[in-house]
């Protein structure tokens, strides 16, 4: 599994948990933190990312989640934000899971495991068709 992590500073614990589930590609500063000439390297619909985790707060988190869903609507996205007030916006964007910081490792593992098992079930179903 390949997991894209769009984050700011202080997300080492999240990154550590994600590494237990697969290869992690880290984008510090999220999409907003990338120079224009490097945005083409950000995981997009034609890449093999299985899951995106956005650990960015506020409007920056909204923009990153929205851009990911515009690029690839079927990409499962987990948004980890600092305020529960963004939950409603996460639903409007189409984010599959939303958590509020601080997130205990056990909770993060449970949510990631659930999301990845759904991906594996979907992959198996597609192979049968």
Short mmCIF file of N, CA, C and O in Angstrom, two decimals, residues 20-111:
data_model
loop_
_atom_site.label_atom_id
_atom_site.label_comp_id
_atom_site.label_asym_id
_atom_site.label_seq_id
_atom_site.Cartn_x
_atom_site.Cartn_y
_atom_site.Cartn_z
N UNK A 20 3.52 1.71 9.45
CA UNK A 20 3.18 0.33 9.79
C UNK A 20 2.26 -0.29 8.74
O UNK A 20 2.15 -1.50 8.65
N UNK A 21 1.60 0.56 7.94
CA UNK A 21 0.61 0.09 6.97
C UNK A 21 1.12 0.06 5.55
O UNK A 21 0.48 -0.50 4.66
N UNK A 22 2.26 0.73 5.30
CA UNK A 22 2.78 0.73 3.94
C UNK A 22 3.79 1.84 3.72
O UNK A 22 4.25 2.49 4.66
N UNK A 23 4.14 2.05 2.45
CA UNK A 23 5.09 3.10 2.08
C UNK A 23 4.40 4.45 2.19
O UNK A 23 3.28 4.62 1.71
N UNK A 24 5.08 5.40 2.82
CA UNK A 24 4.50 6.72 3.04
C UNK A 24 5.28 7.77 2.25
O UNK A 24 6.50 7.85 2.35
N UNK A 25 4.54 8.55 1.45
CA UNK A 25 5.12 9.66 0.72
C UNK A 25 4.69 10.92 1.48
O UNK A 25 3.50 11.16 1.64
N UNK A 26 5.65 11.70 1.96
CA UNK A 26 5.35 12.85 2.80
C UNK A 26 5.49 14.14 2.01
O UNK A 26 6.50 14.36 1.34
N UNK A 27 4.45 15.00 2.11
CA UNK A 27 4.44 16.31 1.45
C UNK A 27 4.29 17.36 2.54
O UNK A 27 3.18 17.68 2.94
N UNK A 28 5.43 17.85 3.07
CA UNK A 28 5.41 18.88 4.12
C UNK A 28 4.80 20.15 3.57
O UNK A 28 5.15 20.60 2.48
N UNK A 29 3.89 20.73 4.30
CA UNK A 29 3.21 21.93 3.85
C UNK A 29 2.04 21.62 2.93
O UNK A 29 1.36 22.51 2.47
N UNK A 30 1.81 20.34 2.68
CA UNK A 30 0.72 19.96 1.80
C UNK A 30 0.90 20.49 0.40
O UNK A 30 2.01 20.81 -0.02
N UNK A 31 -0.17 20.58 -0.31
CA UNK A 31 -0.11 21.08 -1.68
C UNK A 31 0.29 22.55 -1.73
O UNK A 31 0.95 22.98 -2.65
N UNK A 32 -0.11 23.29 -0.69
CA UNK A 32 0.23 24.72 -0.63
C UNK A 32 1.72 24.94 -0.42
O UNK A 32 2.24 25.98 -0.78
N UNK A 33 2.39 23.98 0.17
CA UNK A 33 3.81 24.13 0.48
C UNK A 33 4.74 23.74 -0.66
O UNK A 33 5.95 23.85 -0.53
N UNK A 34 4.17 23.29 -1.77
CA UNK A 34 4.99 22.84 -2.88
C UNK A 34 5.15 23.97 -3.91
O UNK A 34 4.17 24.60 -4.27
N UNK A 35 6.36 24.18 -4.37
CA UNK A 35 6.53 25.15 -5.45
C UNK A 35 5.74 24.69 -6.68
O UNK A 35 5.56 23.49 -6.89
N UNK A 36 5.25 25.64 -7.47
CA UNK A 36 4.44 25.31 -8.64
C UNK A 36 5.10 24.26 -9.53
O UNK A 36 4.45 23.38 -10.05
N UNK A 37 6.43 24.35 -9.72
CA UNK A 37 7.10 23.42 -10.62
C UNK A 37 7.21 22.01 -10.04
O UNK A 37 7.60 21.09 -10.72
N UNK A 38 6.86 21.82 -8.76
CA UNK A 38 6.91 20.48 -8.17
C UNK A 38 5.54 19.85 -7.98
O UNK A 38 5.42 18.70 -7.62
N UNK A 39 4.48 20.63 -8.24
CA UNK A 39 3.13 20.09 -8.04
C UNK A 39 2.85 18.89 -8.94
O UNK A 39 2.04 18.04 -8.61
N UNK A 40 3.54 18.81 -10.07
CA UNK A 40 3.32 17.67 -10.96
C UNK A 40 3.80 16.37 -10.32
O UNK A 40 3.41 15.29 -10.74
N UNK A 41 4.64 16.46 -9.27
CA UNK A 41 5.14 15.26 -8.60
C UNK A 41 4.21 14.80 -7.48
O UNK A 41 4.38 13.73 -6.92
N UNK A 42 3.25 15.64 -7.12
CA UNK A 42 2.32 15.31 -6.04
C UNK A 42 1.41 14.18 -6.52
O UNK A 42 0.96 14.19 -7.66
N UNK A 43 1.14 13.19 -5.66
CA UNK A 43 0.26 12.09 -6.06
C UNK A 43 -1.05 12.61 -6.63
O UNK A 43 -1.73 13.42 -6.03
N UNK A 44 -1.39 12.17 -7.81
CA UNK A 44 -2.58 12.60 -8.51
C UNK A 44 -3.28 11.37 -9.09
O UNK A 44 -2.86 10.25 -8.81
N UNK A 45 -4.31 11.53 -9.88
CA UNK A 45 -5.07 10.37 -10.34
C UNK A 45 -4.26 9.30 -11.05
O UNK A 45 -4.60 8.14 -11.01
N UNK A 46 -3.17 9.68 -11.70
CA UNK A 46 -2.42 8.69 -12.46
C UNK A 46 -1.31 8.03 -11.64
O UNK A 46 -0.51 7.30 -12.17
N UNK A 47 -1.25 8.30 -10.35
CA UNK A 47 -0.26 7.64 -9.50
C UNK A 47 -0.92 6.49 -8.76
O UNK A 47 -2.13 6.34 -8.77
N UNK A 48 -0.12 5.70 -8.11
CA UNK A 48 -0.65 4.50 -7.47
C UNK A 48 -0.85 4.66 -5.97
O UNK A 48 -0.73 3.70 -5.23
N UNK A 49 -1.17 5.85 -5.52
CA UNK A 49 -1.47 6.06 -4.10
C UNK A 49 -2.79 5.38 -3.76
O UNK A 49 -3.77 5.52 -4.48
N UNK A 50 -2.81 4.65 -2.66
CA UNK A 50 -4.02 3.96 -2.24
C UNK A 50 -4.86 4.77 -1.27
O UNK A 50 -6.06 4.56 -1.16
N UNK A 51 -4.20 5.69 -0.56
CA UNK A 51 -4.86 6.44 0.50
C UNK A 51 -4.14 7.77 0.69
O UNK A 51 -2.91 7.82 0.57
N UNK A 52 -4.88 8.83 0.99
CA UNK A 52 -4.29 10.12 1.32
C UNK A 52 -4.70 10.51 2.73
O UNK A 52 -5.87 10.36 3.11
N UNK A 53 -3.73 10.98 3.50
CA UNK A 53 -3.98 11.48 4.85
C UNK A 53 -3.58 12.94 4.85
O UNK A 53 -2.44 13.28 4.55
N UNK A 54 -4.54 13.80 5.18
CA UNK A 54 -4.29 15.23 5.24
C UNK A 54 -4.28 15.62 6.71
O UNK A 54 -5.31 15.58 7.38
N UNK A 55 -3.11 15.96 7.23
CA UNK A 55 -2.96 16.38 8.63
C UNK A 55 -2.65 17.87 8.65
O UNK A 55 -1.58 18.30 9.05
N UNK A 56 -3.61 18.64 8.15
CA UNK A 56 -3.48 20.10 8.06
C UNK A 56 -4.75 20.74 8.61
O UNK A 56 -5.85 20.22 8.43
N UNK A 57 -4.59 21.88 9.26
CA UNK A 57 -5.70 22.54 9.92
C UNK A 57 -6.36 23.60 9.04
O UNK A 57 -5.77 24.09 8.09
N UNK A 58 -7.57 23.94 9.41
CA UNK A 58 -8.27 25.08 8.84
C UNK A 58 -8.43 25.06 7.34
O UNK A 58 -8.63 24.03 6.71
N UNK A 59 -8.33 26.26 6.78
CA UNK A 59 -8.53 26.46 5.35
C UNK A 59 -7.50 25.69 4.54
O UNK A 59 -7.80 25.17 3.46
N UNK A 60 -6.29 25.55 5.06
CA UNK A 60 -5.25 24.79 4.36
C UNK A 60 -5.68 23.33 4.21
O UNK A 60 -5.53 22.73 3.14
N UNK A 61 -6.25 22.76 5.25
CA UNK A 61 -6.76 21.39 5.18
C UNK A 61 -7.89 21.27 4.18
O UNK A 61 -7.95 20.32 3.40
N UNK A 62 -8.81 22.23 4.21
CA UNK A 62 -9.93 22.24 3.27
C UNK A 62 -9.41 22.25 1.83
O UNK A 62 -9.85 21.45 0.99
N UNK A 63 -8.49 23.17 1.53
CA UNK A 63 -7.97 23.29 0.16
C UNK A 63 -7.29 21.99 -0.29
O UNK A 63 -7.46 21.56 -1.42
N UNK A 64 -6.50 21.39 0.60
CA UNK A 64 -5.80 20.15 0.24
C UNK A 64 -6.78 19.01 -0.01
O UNK A 64 -6.65 18.29 -1.00
N UNK A 65 -7.76 18.84 0.86
CA UNK A 65 -8.76 17.78 0.67
C UNK A 65 -9.55 18.00 -0.61
O UNK A 65 -9.78 17.07 -1.38
N UNK A 66 -9.95 19.23 -0.84
CA UNK A 66 -10.73 19.55 -2.04
C UNK A 66 -9.93 19.23 -3.31
O UNK A 66 -10.43 18.63 -4.24
N UNK A 67 -8.66 19.64 -3.33
CA UNK A 67 -7.81 19.42 -4.51
C UNK A 67 -7.62 17.91 -4.75
O UNK A 67 -7.70 17.45 -5.88
N UNK A 68 -7.39 17.15 -3.69
CA UNK A 68 -7.23 15.70 -3.84
C UNK A 68 -8.48 15.07 -4.43
O UNK A 68 -8.40 14.21 -5.31
N UNK A 69 -9.65 15.47 -3.94
CA UNK A 69 -10.90 14.91 -4.44
C UNK A 69 -11.19 15.37 -5.88
O UNK A 69 -11.81 14.64 -6.64
N UNK A 70 -10.73 16.57 -6.24
CA UNK A 70 -10.87 17.01 -7.63
C UNK A 70 -9.99 16.16 -8.54
O UNK A 70 -10.40 15.81 -9.64
N UNK A 71 -8.78 15.85 -8.08
CA UNK A 71 -7.85 15.06 -8.88
C UNK A 71 -8.35 13.64 -9.06
O UNK A 71 -8.26 13.06 -10.12
N UNK A 72 -8.82 13.06 -7.96
CA UNK A 72 -9.22 11.65 -8.01
C UNK A 72 -10.33 11.40 -7.00
O UNK A 72 -10.07 11.16 -5.82
N UNK A 73 -11.54 11.50 -7.46
CA UNK A 73 -12.71 11.41 -6.59
C UNK A 73 -12.73 10.11 -5.77
O UNK A 73 -13.17 10.08 -4.64
N UNK A 74 -12.24 9.03 -6.36
CA UNK A 74 -12.30 7.73 -5.69
C UNK A 74 -11.17 7.52 -4.66
O UNK A 74 -11.18 6.52 -3.95
N UNK A 75 -10.22 8.45 -4.57
CA UNK A 75 -9.12 8.31 -3.61
C UNK A 75 -9.65 8.48 -2.20
O UNK A 75 -10.20 9.52 -1.86
N UNK A 76 -9.50 7.46 -1.33
CA UNK A 76 -9.93 7.61 0.06
C UNK A 76 -9.04 8.64 0.77
O UNK A 76 -7.82 8.58 0.69
N UNK A 77 -9.70 9.57 1.47
CA UNK A 77 -8.99 10.63 2.17
C UNK A 77 -9.38 10.63 3.64
O UNK A 77 -10.57 10.60 3.98
N UNK A 78 -8.38 10.68 4.50
CA UNK A 78 -8.55 10.87 5.93
C UNK A 78 -8.04 12.27 6.24
O UNK A 78 -6.90 12.59 5.92
N UNK A 79 -8.88 13.10 6.84
CA UNK A 79 -8.47 14.45 7.23
C UNK A 79 -8.36 14.51 8.74
O UNK A 79 -9.31 14.18 9.45
N UNK A 80 -7.21 14.92 9.23
CA UNK A 80 -6.97 15.11 10.66
C UNK A 80 -6.80 16.61 10.89
O UNK A 80 -5.83 17.20 10.41
N UNK A 81 -7.75 17.23 11.59
CA UNK A 81 -7.75 18.68 11.79
C UNK A 81 -7.75 19.01 13.28
O UNK A 81 -7.94 18.13 14.12
N UNK A 82 -7.58 20.28 13.56
CA UNK A 82 -7.52 20.72 14.95
C UNK A 82 -8.87 21.14 15.52
O UNK A 82 -8.98 21.39 16.71
N UNK A 83 -9.90 21.22 14.69
CA UNK A 83 -11.21 21.66 15.15
C UNK A 83 -12.33 20.78 14.61
O UNK A 83 -12.39 20.53 13.40
N UNK A 84 -13.21 20.37 15.48
CA UNK A 84 -14.35 19.54 15.07
C UNK A 84 -15.29 20.30 14.13
O UNK A 84 -16.02 19.70 13.35
N UNK A 85 -15.22 21.63 14.16
CA UNK A 85 -16.09 22.46 13.32
C UNK A 85 -15.90 22.18 11.83
O UNK A 85 -16.79 22.47 11.02
N UNK A 86 -14.77 21.60 11.44
CA UNK A 86 -14.52 21.31 10.03
C UNK A 86 -15.13 20.00 9.56
O UNK A 86 -15.06 19.67 8.38
N UNK A 87 -15.74 19.26 10.47
CA UNK A 87 -16.36 17.98 10.10
C UNK A 87 -17.38 18.16 8.99
O UNK A 87 -17.39 17.42 8.00
N UNK A 88 -18.25 19.17 9.12
CA UNK A 88 -19.30 19.39 8.12
C UNK A 88 -18.69 19.67 6.74
O UNK A 88 -19.14 19.15 5.73
N UNK A 89 -17.63 20.48 6.70
CA UNK A 89 -16.96 20.77 5.44
C UNK A 89 -16.32 19.51 4.86
O UNK A 89 -16.32 19.30 3.65
N UNK A 90 -15.79 18.65 5.73
CA UNK A 90 -15.18 17.41 5.25
C UNK A 90 -16.22 16.55 4.52
O UNK A 90 -15.91 15.92 3.51
N UNK A 91 -17.45 16.55 4.99
CA UNK A 91 -18.52 15.79 4.35
C UNK A 91 -18.88 16.39 3.00
O UNK A 91 -19.14 15.67 2.05
N UNK A 92 -18.91 17.73 2.93
CA UNK A 92 -19.24 18.39 1.66
C UNK A 92 -18.19 18.06 0.60
O UNK A 92 -18.52 17.89 -0.57
N UNK A 93 -16.94 17.99 1.01
CA UNK A 93 -15.84 17.71 0.08
C UNK A 93 -15.85 16.25 -0.37
O UNK A 93 -15.43 15.93 -1.47
N UNK A 94 -16.32 15.36 0.49
CA UNK A 94 -16.32 13.94 0.17
C UNK A 94 -15.23 13.15 0.87
O UNK A 94 -14.90 12.03 0.47
N UNK A 95 -14.68 13.73 1.94
CA UNK A 95 -13.65 13.05 2.74
C UNK A 95 -14.30 11.85 3.44
O UNK A 95 -15.38 11.97 4.02
N UNK A 96 -13.64 10.70 3.36
CA UNK A 96 -14.21 9.47 3.94
C UNK A 96 -14.16 9.45 5.46
O UNK A 96 -15.09 8.96 6.10
N UNK A 97 -13.07 9.92 6.04
CA UNK A 97 -12.93 9.90 7.51
C UNK A 97 -12.38 11.23 7.99
O UNK A 97 -11.55 11.84 7.31
N UNK A 98 -12.83 11.67 9.16
CA UNK A 98 -12.39 12.93 9.76
C UNK A 98 -12.09 12.70 11.23
O UNK A 98 -12.92 12.13 11.94
N UNK A 99 -10.91 13.10 11.66
CA UNK A 99 -10.52 12.98 13.07
C UNK A 99 -10.04 14.34 13.58
O UNK A 99 -9.54 15.16 12.81
N UNK A 100 -10.19 14.54 14.90
CA UNK A 100 -9.76 15.79 15.52
C UNK A 100 -8.52 15.52 16.37
O UNK A 100 -8.47 14.55 17.13
N UNK A 101 -7.51 16.39 16.18
CA UNK A 101 -6.26 16.30 16.95
C UNK A 101 -6.54 16.62 18.42
O UNK A 101 -7.40 17.45 18.70
N UNK A 102 -5.81 16.03 19.33
CA UNK A 102 -4.82 14.97 19.12
C UNK A 102 -5.52 13.63 18.94
O UNK A 102 -6.53 13.36 19.58
N UNK A 103 -4.97 12.81 18.07
CA UNK A 103 -5.55 11.50 17.78
C UNK A 103 -4.68 10.44 18.44
O UNK A 103 -3.50 10.33 18.12
N UNK A 104 -5.25 9.65 19.34
CA UNK A 104 -4.48 8.55 19.92
C UNK A 104 -4.03 7.56 18.85
O UNK A 104 -4.77 7.31 17.89
N UNK A 105 -2.85 7.01 19.00
CA UNK A 105 -2.33 6.04 18.02
C UNK A 105 -3.30 4.90 17.77
O UNK A 105 -3.49 4.46 16.64
N UNK A 106 -3.93 4.43 18.84
CA UNK A 106 -4.86 3.30 18.73
C UNK A 106 -6.04 3.66 17.81
O UNK A 106 -6.45 2.86 16.97
N UNK A 107 -6.57 4.88 17.96
CA UNK A 107 -7.68 5.33 17.12
C UNK A 107 -7.23 5.47 15.68
O UNK A 107 -7.93 5.03 14.75
N UNK A 108 -6.06 6.06 15.47
CA UNK A 108 -5.53 6.23 14.12
C UNK A 108 -5.33 4.87 13.45
O UNK A 108 -5.71 4.68 12.29
N UNK A 109 -4.77 3.93 14.17
CA UNK A 109 -4.58 2.57 13.63
C UNK A 109 -5.90 1.94 13.24
O UNK A 109 -6.01 1.31 12.17
N UNK A 110 -6.90 2.09 14.07
CA UNK A 110 -8.21 1.50 13.80
C UNK A 110 -8.82 2.10 12.53
O UNK A 110 -9.31 1.37 11.67
N UNK A 111 -8.77 3.42 12.40
CA UNK A 111 -9.35 4.09 11.23
C UNK A 111 -8.59 3.74 9.97
O UNK A 111 -9.19 3.41 8.93
#
